[in-house]
PDB file of C-alpha atoms in Angstrom:
ATOM      1  CA  MET A   1      28.174 -42.203  -0.123  1.00 49.00           C
ATOM      2  CA  ARG A   2      24.270 -41.610   0.442  1.00 48.00           C
ATOM      3  CA  THR A   3      25.338 -38.178   2.323  1.00 48.00           C
ATOM      4  CA  HIS A   4      27.134 -37.131  -1.290  1.00 51.00           C
ATOM      5  CA  HIS A   5      23.845 -38.133  -3.187  1.00 54.00           C
ATOM      6  CA  CYS A   6      21.803 -35.987  -0.757  1.00 53.00           C
ATOM      7  CA  LEU A   7      23.409 -33.253  -1.217  1.00 51.00           C
ATOM      8  CA  THR A   8      23.984 -33.241  -4.483  1.00 55.00           C
ATOM      9  CA  THR A   9      19.894 -34.181  -4.957  1.00 56.00           C
ATOM     10  CA  LEU A  10      19.485 -31.003  -3.052  1.00 51.00           C
ATOM     11  CA  LEU A  11      21.739 -28.840  -4.709  1.00 52.00           C
ATOM     12  CA  ALA A  12      20.338 -29.555  -7.842  1.00 53.00           C
ATOM     13  CA  THR A  13      16.764 -28.823  -6.116  1.00 56.00           C
ATOM     14  CA  LEU A  14      17.666 -25.248  -4.812  1.00 50.00           C
ATOM     15  CA  LEU A  15      19.250 -24.754  -8.205  1.00 49.00           C
ATOM     16  CA  LEU A  16      15.920 -25.567 -10.174  1.00 48.00           C
ATOM     17  CA  SER A  17      14.314 -23.210  -7.694  1.00 52.00           C
ATOM     18  CA  MET A  18      16.074 -20.507  -7.928  1.00 51.00           C
ATOM     19  CA  ALA A  19      16.004 -20.584 -12.101  1.00 49.00           C
ATOM     20  CA  ALA A  20      12.336 -20.435 -12.113  1.00 50.00           C
ATOM     21  CA  PRO A  21      11.356 -17.174 -11.149  1.00 53.00           C
ATOM     22  CA  ALA A  22      14.130 -15.597 -14.036  1.00 52.00           C
ATOM     23  CA  GLN A  23      12.360 -18.591 -16.213  1.00 54.00           C
ATOM     24  CA  ALA A  24       8.537 -17.139 -15.564  1.00 51.00           C
ATOM     25  CA  GLN A  25      10.119 -13.708 -15.574  1.00 55.00           C
ATOM     26  CA  ASP A  26      11.994 -14.455 -19.058  1.00 55.00           C
ATOM     27  CA  ALA A  27       8.033 -16.019 -20.118  1.00 52.00           C
ATOM     28  CA  THR A  28       6.001 -12.732 -19.680  1.00 52.00           C
ATOM     29  CA  ARG A  29       8.887 -10.475 -21.407  1.00 57.00           C
ATOM     30  CA  LEU A  30       8.285 -12.585 -24.185  1.00 54.00           C
ATOM     31  CA  LEU A  31       5.300 -11.995 -23.751  1.00 50.00           C
ATOM     32  CA  GLY A  32       4.610  -8.107 -23.401  1.00 55.00           C
ATOM     33  CA  TRP A  33       3.801  -8.064 -20.063  1.00 55.00           C
ATOM     34  CA  GLU A  34       5.569  -5.572 -17.934  1.00 53.00           C
ATOM     35  CA  ASN A  35       5.150  -5.365 -13.922  1.00 54.00           C
ATOM     36  CA  GLY A  36       1.934  -7.911 -14.393  1.00 50.00           C
ATOM     37  CA  VAL A  37       0.298  -5.494 -17.009  1.00 49.00           C
ATOM     38  CA  SER A  38      -0.872  -6.449 -20.022  1.00 53.00           C
ATOM     39  CA  PRO A  39       0.157  -4.823 -23.681  1.00 54.00           C
ATOM     40  CA  ALA A  40      -3.474  -3.440 -23.726  1.00 50.00           C
ATOM     41  CA  ASP A  41      -3.844  -2.271 -20.458  1.00 53.00           C
ATOM     42  CA  LYS A  42      -0.719  -0.315 -20.938  1.00 53.00           C
ATOM     43  CA  GLU A  43      -1.570   1.414 -24.425  1.00 52.00           C
ATOM     44  CA  ALA A  44      -4.647   2.244 -22.836  1.00 53.00           C
ATOM     45  CA  GLN A  45      -2.576   3.497 -19.651  1.00 59.00           C
ATOM     46  CA  GLN A  46      -1.081   6.069 -22.657  1.00 73.00           C
ATOM     47  CA  LYS A  47      -3.816   7.892 -23.896  1.00 83.00           C
ATOM     48  CA  PRO A  48      -6.070  10.390 -22.615  1.00 89.00           C
ATOM     49  CA  VAL A  49      -9.322   9.674 -21.440  1.00 88.00           C
ATOM     50  CA  HIS A  50     -12.493  11.756 -23.175  1.00 92.00           C
ATOM     51  CA  THR A  51     -15.543  12.008 -21.068  1.00 93.00           C
ATOM     52  CA  ILE A  52     -18.673  13.701 -21.758  1.00 96.00           C
ATOM     53  CA  ALA A  53     -21.021  14.502 -18.999  1.00 97.00           C
ATOM     54  CA  VAL A  54     -24.281  15.113 -18.049  1.00 97.00           C
ATOM     55  CA  ASP A  55     -25.350  16.767 -14.495  1.00 98.00           C
ATOM     56  CA  PHE A  56     -27.990  17.342 -12.361  1.00 97.00           C
ATOM     57  CA  THR A  57     -27.387  20.155  -9.848  1.00 97.00           C
ATOM     58  CA  PRO A  58     -29.382  21.037  -6.831  1.00 97.00           C
ATOM     59  CA  GLY A  59     -27.381  24.261  -5.237  1.00 96.00           C
ATOM     60  CA  PHE A  60     -27.661  27.194  -2.928  1.00 94.00           C
ATOM     61  CA  ILE A  61     -27.497  30.923  -4.181  1.00 93.00           C
ATOM     62  CA  THR A  62     -24.815  31.672  -1.288  1.00 91.00           C
ATOM     63  CA  SER A  63     -24.704  35.483  -2.109  1.00 87.00           C
ATOM     64  CA  GLU A  64     -27.311  37.976  -1.169  1.00 81.00           C
ATOM     65  CA  VAL A  65     -30.460  38.846  -3.438  1.00 79.00           C
ATOM     66  CA  PHE A  66     -32.405  40.942  -3.188  1.00 73.00           C
ATOM     67  CA  ILE A  67     -36.301  40.398  -3.333  1.00 68.00           C
ATOM     68  CA  ASP A  68     -38.478  43.374  -2.794  1.00 65.00           C
ATOM     69  CA  ARG A  69     -36.283  45.196  -0.422  1.00 66.00           C
ATOM     70  CA  THR A  70     -36.220  41.501   1.243  1.00 70.00           C
ATOM     71  CA  LYS A  71     -32.935  40.337   1.947  1.00 75.00           C
ATOM     72  CA  LYS A  72     -32.521  36.411   0.620  1.00 79.00           C
ATOM     73  CA  ARG A  73     -29.827  33.791   1.140  1.00 81.00           C
ATOM     74  CA  TRP A  74     -28.950  30.597   0.761  1.00 85.00           C
ATOM     75  CA  GLU A  75     -32.271  29.787  -1.155  1.00 86.00           C
ATOM     76  CA  LEU A  76     -32.500  26.638  -2.933  1.00 90.00           C
ATOM     77  CA  GLY A  77     -32.643  25.872  -6.669  1.00 92.00           C
ATOM     78  CA  MET A  78     -32.474  23.290  -9.702  1.00 95.00           C
ATOM     79  CA  GLY A  79     -30.113  23.327 -12.120  1.00 96.00           C
ATOM     80  CA  TYR A  80     -28.141  21.004 -14.824  1.00 97.00           C
ATOM     81  CA  GLY A  81     -24.653  21.186 -16.815  1.00 97.00           C
ATOM     82  CA  VAL A  82     -23.361  19.212 -19.741  1.00 98.00           C
ATOM     83  CA  GLY A  83     -19.630  19.287 -20.311  1.00 97.00           C
ATOM     84  CA  TYR A  84     -16.635  17.269 -21.903  1.00 97.00           C
ATOM     85  CA  ARG A  85     -13.366  16.505 -20.825  1.00 94.00           C
ATOM     86  CA  CYS A  86     -10.127  15.527 -22.165  1.00 94.00           C
ATOM     87  CA  LEU A  87      -7.549  14.057 -19.206  1.00 91.00           C
ATOM     88  CA  PHE A  88      -3.942  13.381 -20.337  1.00 92.00           C
ATOM     89  CA  PRO A  89      -2.031  10.144 -18.889  1.00 90.00           C
ATOM     90  CA  SER A  90       0.679  12.935 -17.246  1.00 91.00           C
ATOM     91  CA  GLY A  91      -3.048  14.203 -14.949  1.00 92.00           C
ATOM     92  CA  TYR A  92      -3.425  16.986 -16.869  1.00 95.00           C
ATOM     93  CA  GLY A  93      -5.619  18.205 -19.360  1.00 96.00           C
ATOM     94  CA  PHE A  94      -8.837  20.602 -20.795  1.00 97.00           C
ATOM     95  CA  GLY A  95     -12.745  20.819 -20.972  1.00 97.00           C
ATOM     96  CA  MET A  96     -15.796  22.710 -21.618  1.00 98.00           C
ATOM     97  CA  TYR A  97     -18.628  23.039 -19.422  1.00 98.00           C
ATOM     98  CA  TYR A  98     -21.777  24.499 -19.355  1.00 98.00           C
ATOM     99  CA  ALA A  99     -24.510  25.325 -16.519  1.00 97.00           C
ATOM    100  CA  HIS A 100     -27.957  26.507 -16.197  1.00 97.00           C
ATOM    101  CA  SER A 101     -29.546  26.969 -12.900  1.00 96.00           C
ATOM    102  CA  ASN A 102     -33.093  28.335 -11.656  1.00 93.00           C
ATOM    103  CA  THR A 103     -34.029  29.400  -8.235  1.00 91.00           C
ATOM    104  CA  ASP A 104     -37.204  30.117  -8.037  1.00 85.00           C
ATOM    105  CA  TYR A 105     -38.405  33.213  -5.409  1.00 80.00           C
ATOM    106  CA  ALA A 106     -42.144  33.588  -5.525  1.00 73.00           C
ATOM    107  CA  GLU A 107     -42.803  33.711  -2.410  1.00 67.00           C
ATOM    108  CA  VAL A 108     -42.063  37.017  -0.551  1.00 59.00           C
ATOM    109  CA  HIS A 109     -44.165  38.443   2.162  1.00 53.00           C
ATOM    110  CA  GLY A 110     -46.356  35.770   2.085  1.00 57.00           C
ATOM    111  CA  SER A 111     -47.698  36.369  -1.213  1.00 56.00           C
ATOM    112  CA  TYR A 112     -47.116  34.652  -4.433  1.00 57.00           C
ATOM    113  CA  ALA A 113     -45.442  36.271  -7.208  1.00 59.00           C
ATOM    114  CA  PRO A 114     -45.473  33.928 -10.271  1.00 57.00           C
ATOM    115  CA  ASP A 115     -42.770  33.913 -12.503  1.00 65.00           C
ATOM    116  CA  LEU A 116     -40.286  35.406 -10.257  1.00 79.00           C
ATOM    117  CA  ALA A 117     -36.471  33.511 -10.517  1.00 86.00           C
ATOM    118  CA  LEU A 118     -33.103  34.034 -11.035  1.00 90.00           C
ATOM    119  CA  LYS A 119     -31.341  32.441 -13.742  1.00 93.00           C
ATOM    120  CA  LEU A 120     -27.782  31.585 -14.046  1.00 96.00           C
ATOM    121  CA  ASP A 121     -26.227  30.599 -17.334  1.00 97.00           C
ATOM    122  CA  TYR A 122     -22.312  29.846 -17.489  1.00 98.00           C
ATOM    123  CA  VAL A 123     -20.324  28.567 -20.336  1.00 98.00           C
ATOM    124  CA  GLY A 124     -16.392  27.998 -20.574  1.00 97.00           C
ATOM    125  CA  PRO A 125     -13.455  26.077 -21.183  1.00 98.00           C
ATOM    126  CA  GLN A 126     -11.603  24.190 -17.895  1.00 97.00           C
ATOM    127  CA  PHE A 127      -8.068  23.230 -16.487  1.00 97.00           C
ATOM    128  CA  VAL A 128      -8.292  19.866 -15.521  1.00 96.00           C
ATOM    129  CA  MET A 129      -6.490  18.067 -13.048  1.00 96.00           C
ATOM    130  CA  GLY A 130      -7.247  14.573 -12.408  1.00 93.00           C
ATOM    131  CA  SER A 131      -6.468  10.325 -12.143  1.00 88.00           C
ATOM    132  CA  TYR A 132      -8.177   7.954 -13.935  1.00 81.00           C
ATOM    133  CA  ASP A 133      -7.812   4.548 -14.902  1.00 79.00           C
ATOM    134  CA  LYS A 134      -8.977   3.379 -18.503  1.00 71.00           C
ATOM    135  CA  ASN A 135     -12.458   3.052 -17.630  1.00 71.00           C
ATOM    136  CA  GLY A 136     -13.053   6.427 -16.684  1.00 74.00           C
ATOM    137  CA  ALA A 137     -13.254   6.097 -12.822  1.00 85.00           C
ATOM    138  CA  GLY A 138     -11.583   8.322 -11.019  1.00 91.00           C
ATOM    139  CA  LEU A 139     -11.073  12.466  -9.399  1.00 93.00           C
ATOM    140  CA  TYR A 140     -10.762  15.215 -10.810  1.00 95.00           C
ATOM    141  CA  LEU A 141     -10.630  19.115 -10.168  1.00 96.00           C
ATOM    142  CA  ALA A 142     -11.499  21.838 -12.858  1.00 97.00           C
ATOM    143  CA  LEU A 143     -10.875  25.853 -12.960  1.00 97.00           C
ATOM    144  CA  GLY A 144     -12.875  26.914 -15.665  1.00 97.00           C
ATOM    145  CA  LEU A 145     -13.337  31.501 -16.883  1.00 97.00           C
ATOM    146  CA  GLY A 146     -15.776  32.104 -18.579  1.00 97.00           C
ATOM    147  CA  TYR A 147     -19.410  33.770 -20.110  1.00 97.00           C
ATOM    148  CA  ALA A 148     -22.270  34.684 -17.654  1.00 96.00           C
ATOM    149  CA  HIS A 149     -25.907  36.042 -17.918  1.00 95.00           C
ATOM    150  CA  TYR A 150     -27.847  36.577 -15.287  1.00 92.00           C
ATOM    151  CA  LYS A 151     -32.108  37.419 -15.519  1.00 91.00           C
ATOM    152  CA  LEU A 152     -34.146  38.708 -12.741  1.00 84.00           C
ATOM    153  CA  TYR A 153     -37.240  40.732 -13.056  1.00 77.00           C
ATOM    154  CA  ASP A 154     -37.108  42.123 -15.803  1.00 79.00           C
ATOM    155  CA  LYS A 155     -33.435  42.745 -15.458  1.00 84.00           C
ATOM    156  CA  GLU A 156     -30.544  40.835 -17.599  1.00 88.00           C
ATOM    157  CA  ALA A 157     -27.029  41.582 -17.860  1.00 89.00           C
ATOM    158  CA  SER A 158     -24.043  39.293 -19.313  1.00 93.00           C
ATOM    159  CA  GLY A 159     -20.411  39.159 -17.418  1.00 94.00           C
ATOM    160  CA  VAL A 160     -17.913  37.147 -16.241  1.00 96.00           C
ATOM    161  CA  GLY A 161     -17.901  33.152 -14.123  1.00 96.00           C
ATOM    162  CA  LEU A 162     -15.230  31.897 -12.337  1.00 96.00           C
ATOM    163  CA  GLN A 163     -16.070  27.705 -11.907  1.00 97.00           C
ATOM    164  CA  PHE A 164     -14.244  25.505  -9.523  1.00 97.00           C
ATOM    165  CA  MET A 165     -15.581  21.874  -9.479  1.00 97.00           C
ATOM    166  CA  VAL A 166     -14.107  18.870  -7.561  1.00 97.00           C
ATOM    167  CA  GLY A 167     -15.434  15.062  -8.279  1.00 96.00           C
ATOM    168  CA  ALA A 168     -15.283  11.429  -7.966  1.00 96.00           C
ATOM    169  CA  ASP A 169     -16.864   9.281 -10.825  1.00 95.00           C
ATOM    170  CA  MET A 170     -17.124   5.601 -10.230  1.00 94.00           C
ATOM    171  CA  ARG A 171     -17.125   2.919 -12.807  1.00 92.00           C
ATOM    172  CA  LEU A 172     -20.649   1.379 -13.431  1.00 93.00           C
ATOM    173  CA  THR A 173     -20.012  -0.767 -16.904  1.00 90.00           C
ATOM    174  CA  ASP A 174     -16.565  -0.429 -18.931  1.00 86.00           C
ATOM    175  CA  HIS A 175     -17.833   2.892 -20.785  1.00 88.00           C
ATOM    176  CA  LEU A 176     -20.158   4.430 -18.169  1.00 93.00           C
ATOM    177  CA  THR A 177     -19.699   6.275 -14.567  1.00 94.00           C
ATOM    178  CA  PHE A 178     -21.448   7.425 -12.152  1.00 96.00           C
ATOM    179  CA  GLY A 179     -19.850  10.999 -11.272  1.00 96.00           C
ATOM    180  CA  ILE A 180     -20.509  12.915  -8.058  1.00 96.00           C
ATOM    181  CA  GLY A 181     -18.377  16.321  -6.849  1.00 97.00           C
ATOM    182  CA  LEU A 182     -19.284  20.058  -5.848  1.00 97.00           C
ATOM    183  CA  ASN A 183     -19.542  22.486  -8.476  1.00 96.00           C
ATOM    184  CA  SER A 184     -19.127  26.638  -7.419  1.00 96.00           C
ATOM    185  CA  ILE A 185     -19.469  29.973  -9.795  1.00 95.00           C
ATOM    186  CA  PRO A 186     -19.643  33.439  -8.787  1.00 94.00           C
ATOM    187  CA  HIS A 187     -21.028  35.126 -11.604  1.00 92.00           C
ATOM    188  CA  MET A 188     -19.931  38.682 -11.657  1.00 90.00           C
ATOM    189  CA  PHE A 189     -21.274  41.245 -13.791  1.00 87.00           C
ATOM    190  CA  SER A 190     -20.415  45.218 -14.260  1.00 79.00           C
ATOM    191  CA  SER A 191     -22.340  47.599 -11.494  1.00 67.00           C
ATOM    192  CA  ASP A 192     -25.683  49.614 -12.228  1.00 61.00           C
ATOM    193  CA  GLU A 193     -27.994  52.039 -10.246  1.00 57.00           C
ATOM    194  CA  ASP A 194     -29.276  49.379  -8.002  1.00 58.00           C
ATOM    195  CA  THR A 195     -25.413  48.076  -6.957  1.00 54.00           C
ATOM    196  CA  PRO A 196     -24.822  49.817  -3.315  1.00 53.00           C
ATOM    197  CA  LYS A 197     -21.674  51.227  -3.176  1.00 53.00           C
ATOM    198  CA  ASP A 198     -19.775  48.633  -1.001  1.00 49.00           C
ATOM    199  CA  ARG A 199     -20.987  45.793  -3.164  1.00 56.00           C
ATOM    200  CA  THR A 200     -20.027  43.928  -6.242  1.00 63.00           C
ATOM    201  CA  ASN A 201     -22.939  43.643  -8.652  1.00 77.00           C
ATOM    202  CA  GLY A 202     -22.937  39.744  -9.020  1.00 85.00           C
ATOM    203  CA  PHE A 203     -24.386  36.536  -7.445  1.00 91.00           C
ATOM    204  CA  ALA A 204     -22.623  33.075  -6.248  1.00 93.00           C
ATOM    205  CA  ARG A 205     -23.792  29.713  -6.316  1.00 95.00           C
ATOM    206  CA  LEU A 206     -22.535  26.553  -4.569  1.00 96.00           C
ATOM    207  CA  GLY A 207     -24.084  23.225  -6.275  1.00 96.00           C
ATOM    208  CA  LEU A 208     -23.751  19.664  -6.081  1.00 96.00           C
ATOM    209  CA  ASN A 209     -22.736  17.932  -9.321  1.00 97.00           C
ATOM    210  CA  ILE A 210     -24.723  14.210  -9.525  1.00 97.00           C
ATOM    211  CA  GLY A 211     -24.690  12.216 -13.050  1.00 97.00           C
ATOM    212  CA  LEU A 212     -23.672  10.088 -15.422  1.00 96.00           C
ATOM    213  CA  ARG A 213     -20.287   9.844 -17.522  1.00 95.00           C
ATOM    214  CA  TYR A 214     -19.449   8.392 -20.814  1.00 94.00           C
ATOM    215  CA  ASN A 215     -15.628   7.806 -21.530  1.00 89.00           C
ATOM    216  CA  LEU A 216     -14.167   7.096 -24.703  1.00 83.00           C
TER     217      LEU A 216
END
């Protein structure tokens, strides 16, 4: 009789332990939770992430630049950029970016030549790929094609620019992130009388994007 009672108690305990997870799962379903994700978080994951970016962009002119018949390369210059990105839950999106840089070549043959700087401007749309959480933290890759302009000495011209960006955004607050990445923009222009036949007329710049992003 005692053995039968012990077996009954053990069986009842086992059945209750098996039923508890099912009851807990039913309770989470009633509350709208799924796989540990609340309804609010699930709704946020289904919305696109809108990002406004402001960057400080130190970088190098990687192409050859002739200043007073002296070949210059990998000259450091400063710049800035502003942009907008929209990334959908699918991991794809679009954007727009403007970049300006100023590379100073004032020191030529040991003498100082004021106002001798290569100024580059680029603006264009972007195709964006990436992965973000609801606060805008994550990784992204952007490709762009747009309008380019340069000014050097008394010359200036307009052309086409290609843009390649890759970077990471890290959460600071609910809607603010810190971003860092690389930004490469070849600027291409029509050849002129000063362009050697074996060269293309243009400038390539590789920069470091450091800035803040506000995520809507």
